[in-house]
PDB file of C-alpha atoms in Angstrom:
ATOM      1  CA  UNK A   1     -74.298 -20.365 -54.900  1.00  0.00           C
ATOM      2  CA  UNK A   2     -73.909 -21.183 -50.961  1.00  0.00           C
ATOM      3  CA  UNK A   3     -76.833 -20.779 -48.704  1.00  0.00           C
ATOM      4  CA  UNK A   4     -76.775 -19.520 -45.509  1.00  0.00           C
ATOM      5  CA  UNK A   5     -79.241 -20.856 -42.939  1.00  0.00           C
ATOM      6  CA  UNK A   6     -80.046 -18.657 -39.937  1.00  0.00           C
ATOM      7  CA  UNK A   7     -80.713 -20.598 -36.232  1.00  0.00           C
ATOM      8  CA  UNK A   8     -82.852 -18.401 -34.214  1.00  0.00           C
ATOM      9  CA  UNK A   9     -84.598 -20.000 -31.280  1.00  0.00           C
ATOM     10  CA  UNK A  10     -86.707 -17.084 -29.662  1.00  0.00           C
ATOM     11  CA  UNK A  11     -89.133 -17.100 -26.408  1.00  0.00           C
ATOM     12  CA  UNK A  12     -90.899 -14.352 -25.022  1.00  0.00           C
ATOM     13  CA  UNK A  13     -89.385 -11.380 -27.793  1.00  0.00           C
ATOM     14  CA  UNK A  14     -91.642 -11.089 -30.763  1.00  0.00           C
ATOM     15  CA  UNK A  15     -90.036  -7.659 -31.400  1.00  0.00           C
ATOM     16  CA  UNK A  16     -86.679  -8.915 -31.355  1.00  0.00           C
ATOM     17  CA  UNK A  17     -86.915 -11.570 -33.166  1.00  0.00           C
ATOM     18  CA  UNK A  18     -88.290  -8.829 -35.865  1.00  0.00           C
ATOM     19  CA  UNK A  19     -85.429  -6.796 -35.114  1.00  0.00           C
ATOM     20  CA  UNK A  20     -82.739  -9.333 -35.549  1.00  0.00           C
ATOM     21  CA  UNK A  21     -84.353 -10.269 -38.618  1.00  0.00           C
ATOM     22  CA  UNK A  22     -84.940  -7.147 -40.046  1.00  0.00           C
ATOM     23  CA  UNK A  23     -81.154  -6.258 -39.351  1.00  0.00           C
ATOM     24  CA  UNK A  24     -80.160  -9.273 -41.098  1.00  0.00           C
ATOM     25  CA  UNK A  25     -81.727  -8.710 -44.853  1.00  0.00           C
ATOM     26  CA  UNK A  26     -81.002  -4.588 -44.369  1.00  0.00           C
ATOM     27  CA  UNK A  27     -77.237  -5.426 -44.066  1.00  0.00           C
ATOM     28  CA  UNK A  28     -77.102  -8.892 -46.335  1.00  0.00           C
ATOM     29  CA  UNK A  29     -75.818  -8.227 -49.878  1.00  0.00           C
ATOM     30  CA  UNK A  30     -77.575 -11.324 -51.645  1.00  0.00           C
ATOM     31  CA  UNK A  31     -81.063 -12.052 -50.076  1.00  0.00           C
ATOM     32  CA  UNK A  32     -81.839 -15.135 -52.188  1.00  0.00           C
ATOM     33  CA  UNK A  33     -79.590 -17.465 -50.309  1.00  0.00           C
ATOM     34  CA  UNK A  34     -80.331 -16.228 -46.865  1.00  0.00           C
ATOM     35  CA  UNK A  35     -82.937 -18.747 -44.501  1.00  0.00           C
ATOM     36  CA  UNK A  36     -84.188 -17.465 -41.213  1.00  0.00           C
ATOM     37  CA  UNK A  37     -84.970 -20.347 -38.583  1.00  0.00           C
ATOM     38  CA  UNK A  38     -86.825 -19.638 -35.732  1.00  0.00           C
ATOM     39  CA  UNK A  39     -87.921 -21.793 -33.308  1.00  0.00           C
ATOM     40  CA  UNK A  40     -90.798 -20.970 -30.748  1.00  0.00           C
ATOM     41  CA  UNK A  41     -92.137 -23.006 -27.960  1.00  0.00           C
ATOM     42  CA  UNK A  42     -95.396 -23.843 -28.076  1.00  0.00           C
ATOM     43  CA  UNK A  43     -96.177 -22.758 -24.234  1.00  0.00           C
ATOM     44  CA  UNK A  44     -94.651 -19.078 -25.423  1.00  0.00           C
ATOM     45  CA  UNK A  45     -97.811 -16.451 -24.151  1.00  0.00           C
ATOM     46  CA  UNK A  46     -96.481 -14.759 -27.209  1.00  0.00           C
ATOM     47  CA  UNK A  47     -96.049 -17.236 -29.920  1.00  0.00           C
ATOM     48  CA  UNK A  48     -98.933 -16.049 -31.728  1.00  0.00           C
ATOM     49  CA  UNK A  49     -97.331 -12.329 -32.290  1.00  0.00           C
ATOM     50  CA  UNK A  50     -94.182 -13.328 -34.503  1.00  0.00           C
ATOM     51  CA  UNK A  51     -95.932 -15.335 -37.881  1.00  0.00           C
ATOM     52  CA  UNK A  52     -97.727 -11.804 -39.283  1.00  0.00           C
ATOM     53  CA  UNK A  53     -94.418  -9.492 -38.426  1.00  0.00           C
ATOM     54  CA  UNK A  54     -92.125 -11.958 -39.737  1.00  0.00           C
ATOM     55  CA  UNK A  55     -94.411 -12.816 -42.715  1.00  0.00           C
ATOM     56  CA  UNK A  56     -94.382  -8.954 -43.185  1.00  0.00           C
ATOM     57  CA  UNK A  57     -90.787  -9.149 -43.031  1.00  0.00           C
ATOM     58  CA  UNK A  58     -90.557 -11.158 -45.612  1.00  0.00           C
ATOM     59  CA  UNK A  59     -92.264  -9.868 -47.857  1.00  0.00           C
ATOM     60  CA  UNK A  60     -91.033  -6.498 -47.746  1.00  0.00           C
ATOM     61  CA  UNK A  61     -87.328  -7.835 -48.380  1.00  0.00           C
ATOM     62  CA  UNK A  62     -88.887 -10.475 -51.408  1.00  0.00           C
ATOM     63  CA  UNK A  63     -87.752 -13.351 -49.307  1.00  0.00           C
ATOM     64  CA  UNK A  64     -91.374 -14.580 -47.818  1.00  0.00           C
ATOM     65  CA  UNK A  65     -90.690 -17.906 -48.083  1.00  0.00           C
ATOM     66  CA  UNK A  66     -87.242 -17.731 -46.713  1.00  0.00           C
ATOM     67  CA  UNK A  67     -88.894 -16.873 -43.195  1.00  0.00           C
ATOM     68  CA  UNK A  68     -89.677 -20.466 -41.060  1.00  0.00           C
ATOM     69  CA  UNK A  69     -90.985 -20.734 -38.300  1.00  0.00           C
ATOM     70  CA  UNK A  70     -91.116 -24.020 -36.174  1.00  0.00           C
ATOM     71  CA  UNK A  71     -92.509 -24.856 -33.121  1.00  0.00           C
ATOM     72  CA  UNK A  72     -92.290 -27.442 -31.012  1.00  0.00           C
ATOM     73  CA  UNK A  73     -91.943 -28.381 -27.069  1.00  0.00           C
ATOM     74  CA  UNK A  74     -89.745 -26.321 -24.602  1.00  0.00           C
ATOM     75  CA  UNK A  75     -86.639 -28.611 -25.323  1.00  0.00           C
ATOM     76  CA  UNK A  76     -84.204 -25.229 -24.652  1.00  0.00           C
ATOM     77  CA  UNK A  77     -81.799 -23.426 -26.744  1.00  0.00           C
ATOM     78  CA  UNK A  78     -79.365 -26.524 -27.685  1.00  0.00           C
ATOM     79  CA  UNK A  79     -82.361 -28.632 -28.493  1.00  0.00           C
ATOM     80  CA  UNK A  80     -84.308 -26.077 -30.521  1.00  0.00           C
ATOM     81  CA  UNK A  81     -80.818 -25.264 -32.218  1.00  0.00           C
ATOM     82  CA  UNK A  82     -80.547 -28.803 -33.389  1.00  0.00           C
ATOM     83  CA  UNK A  83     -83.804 -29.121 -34.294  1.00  0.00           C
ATOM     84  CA  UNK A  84     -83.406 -26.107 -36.925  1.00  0.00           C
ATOM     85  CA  UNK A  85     -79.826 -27.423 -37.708  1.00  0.00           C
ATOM     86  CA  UNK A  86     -81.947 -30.373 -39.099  1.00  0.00           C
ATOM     87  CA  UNK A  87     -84.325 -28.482 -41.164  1.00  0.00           C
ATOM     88  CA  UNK A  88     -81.770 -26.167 -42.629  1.00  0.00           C
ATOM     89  CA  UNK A  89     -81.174 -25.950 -46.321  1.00  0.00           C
ATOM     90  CA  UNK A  90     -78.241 -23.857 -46.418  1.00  0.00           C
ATOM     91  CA  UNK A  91     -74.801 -25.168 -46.477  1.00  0.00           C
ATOM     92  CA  UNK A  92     -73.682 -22.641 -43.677  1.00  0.00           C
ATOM     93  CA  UNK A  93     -75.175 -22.614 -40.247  1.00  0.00           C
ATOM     94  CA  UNK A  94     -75.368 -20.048 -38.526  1.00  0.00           C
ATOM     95  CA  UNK A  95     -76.465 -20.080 -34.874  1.00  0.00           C
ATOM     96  CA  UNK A  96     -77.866 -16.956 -33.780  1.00  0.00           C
ATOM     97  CA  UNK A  97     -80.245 -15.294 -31.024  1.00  0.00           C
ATOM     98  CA  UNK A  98     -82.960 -12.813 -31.208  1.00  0.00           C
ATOM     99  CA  UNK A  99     -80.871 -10.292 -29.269  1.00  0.00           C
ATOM    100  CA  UNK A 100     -78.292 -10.021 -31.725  1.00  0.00           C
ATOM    101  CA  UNK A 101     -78.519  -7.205 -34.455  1.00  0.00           C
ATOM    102  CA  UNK A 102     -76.417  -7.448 -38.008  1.00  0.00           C
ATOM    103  CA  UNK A 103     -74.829  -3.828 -38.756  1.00  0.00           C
ATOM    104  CA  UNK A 104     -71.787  -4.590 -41.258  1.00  0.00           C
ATOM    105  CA  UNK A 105     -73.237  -4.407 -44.384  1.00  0.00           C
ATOM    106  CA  UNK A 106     -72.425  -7.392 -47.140  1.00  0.00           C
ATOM    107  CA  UNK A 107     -72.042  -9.451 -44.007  1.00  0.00           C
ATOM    108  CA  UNK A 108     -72.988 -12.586 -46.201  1.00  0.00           C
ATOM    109  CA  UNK A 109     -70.210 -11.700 -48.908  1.00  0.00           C
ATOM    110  CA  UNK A 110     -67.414 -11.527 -45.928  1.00  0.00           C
ATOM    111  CA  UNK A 111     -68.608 -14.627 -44.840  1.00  0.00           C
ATOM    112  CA  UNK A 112     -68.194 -16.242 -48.351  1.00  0.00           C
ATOM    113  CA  UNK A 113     -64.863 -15.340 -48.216  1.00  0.00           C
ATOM    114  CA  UNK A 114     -63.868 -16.597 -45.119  1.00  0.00           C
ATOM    115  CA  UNK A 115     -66.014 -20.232 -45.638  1.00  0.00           C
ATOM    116  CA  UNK A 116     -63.573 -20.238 -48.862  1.00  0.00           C
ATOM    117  CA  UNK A 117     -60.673 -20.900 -46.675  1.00  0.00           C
ATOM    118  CA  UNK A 118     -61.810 -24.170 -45.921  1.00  0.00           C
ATOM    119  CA  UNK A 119     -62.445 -26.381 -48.931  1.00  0.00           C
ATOM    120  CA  UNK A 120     -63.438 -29.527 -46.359  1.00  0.00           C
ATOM    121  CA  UNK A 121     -65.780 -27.592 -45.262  1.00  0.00           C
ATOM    122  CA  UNK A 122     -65.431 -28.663 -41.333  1.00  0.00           C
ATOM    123  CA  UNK A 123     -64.699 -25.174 -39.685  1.00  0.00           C
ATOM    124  CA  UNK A 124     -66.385 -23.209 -36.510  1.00  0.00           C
ATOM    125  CA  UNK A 125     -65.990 -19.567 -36.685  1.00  0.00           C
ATOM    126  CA  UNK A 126     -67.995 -16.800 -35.370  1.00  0.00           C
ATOM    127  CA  UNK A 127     -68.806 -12.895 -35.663  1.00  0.00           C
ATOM    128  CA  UNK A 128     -67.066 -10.485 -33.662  1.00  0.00           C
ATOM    129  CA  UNK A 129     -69.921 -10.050 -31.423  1.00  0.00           C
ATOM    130  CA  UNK A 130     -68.006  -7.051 -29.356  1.00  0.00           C
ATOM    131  CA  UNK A 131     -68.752  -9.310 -26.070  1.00  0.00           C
ATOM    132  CA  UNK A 132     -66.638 -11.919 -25.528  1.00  0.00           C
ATOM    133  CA  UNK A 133     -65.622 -12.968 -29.072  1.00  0.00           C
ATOM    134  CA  UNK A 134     -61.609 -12.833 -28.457  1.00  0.00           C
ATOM    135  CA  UNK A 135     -61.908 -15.144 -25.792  1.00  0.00           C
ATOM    136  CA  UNK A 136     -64.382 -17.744 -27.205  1.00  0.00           C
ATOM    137  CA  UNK A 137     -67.360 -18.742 -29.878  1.00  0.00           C
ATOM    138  CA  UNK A 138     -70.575 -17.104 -28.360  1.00  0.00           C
ATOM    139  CA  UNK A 139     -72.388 -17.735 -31.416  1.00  0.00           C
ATOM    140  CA  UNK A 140     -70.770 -20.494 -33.773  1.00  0.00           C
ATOM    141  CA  UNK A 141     -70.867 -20.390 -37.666  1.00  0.00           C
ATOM    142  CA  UNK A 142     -70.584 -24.661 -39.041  1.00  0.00           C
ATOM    143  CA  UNK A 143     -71.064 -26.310 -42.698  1.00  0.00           C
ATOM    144  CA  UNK A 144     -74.164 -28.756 -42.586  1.00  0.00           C
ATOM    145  CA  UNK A 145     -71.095 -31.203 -43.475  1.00  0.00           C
ATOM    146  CA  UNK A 146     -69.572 -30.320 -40.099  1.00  0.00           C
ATOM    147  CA  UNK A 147     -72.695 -30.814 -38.168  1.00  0.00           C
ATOM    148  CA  UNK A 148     -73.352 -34.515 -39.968  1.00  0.00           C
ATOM    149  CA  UNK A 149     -70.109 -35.421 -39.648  1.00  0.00           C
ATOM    150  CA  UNK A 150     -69.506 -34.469 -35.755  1.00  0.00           C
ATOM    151  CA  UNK A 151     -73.036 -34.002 -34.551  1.00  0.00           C
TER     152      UNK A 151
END
């Protein structure tokens, strides 16, 4: 079964990391195969306030150990993106942000569908994010064979 592996580099926004994630298993059909990266700077004033939420989190959904958290030195977004990207599991990458909130339910099954389309498994497609998403890839969805294979 594929797994999905969730990029989530947050600073600043303990409660919306909790959000995001939160929105994420309440709308996901198969919880099992979902990971939830985060990456948090270790000069964030409030790094210490996401580990007991998100452990919370976790276990109120069953997925406790499905919940990471990293951190690391201020290295930005694209670094701390990369830096999840290599401790992912999943097969699908999905880079997110803690401002963004899932609301179609069985997300992960659409998903499956649409990764099914591509049986080389290099693609770069994205959620209708109701921002800019007809005009270009806010928030891109890759295979961990895409990301070894073009970086």
């Amino acid at each position: 079964m594929r797994c999905f592996s969730l990029l989530c580099p947050s600073r600043g926004r303990p409660n919306r990391a909790i959000e995001f994630a939160d929105s994420v298993f309440k709308t996901a059909k198969k919880l099992h195969r979902i990971e939830l990266l985060f990456y948090i700077d270790k000069d964030d004033s409030e790094g210490l306030s996401y580990r007991e939420p998100l452990e919370s989190l976790g276990q109120k959904y069953g997925v406790d150990k499905s919940i990471k958290i990293f951190e690391g030195p201020s290295i930005g977004v694209p670094g701390s993106v990369n830096c999840l990207a290599q401790e992912a599991k999943g097969e699908v990458l999905l880079y997110t942000s803690d401002d963004q909130v899932y609301i179609d339910p069985a997300w992960d099954i659409r998903l499956d569908e649409e990764v099914e389309k591509y049986p080389d498994e290099i693609y770069c497609m994205w959620f209708n994010d109701a921002w800019e998403s007809q005009k270009f890839c806010t928030f891109p969805i890759v295979s961990k064979k895409w990301v070894k294979e073009l970086g």
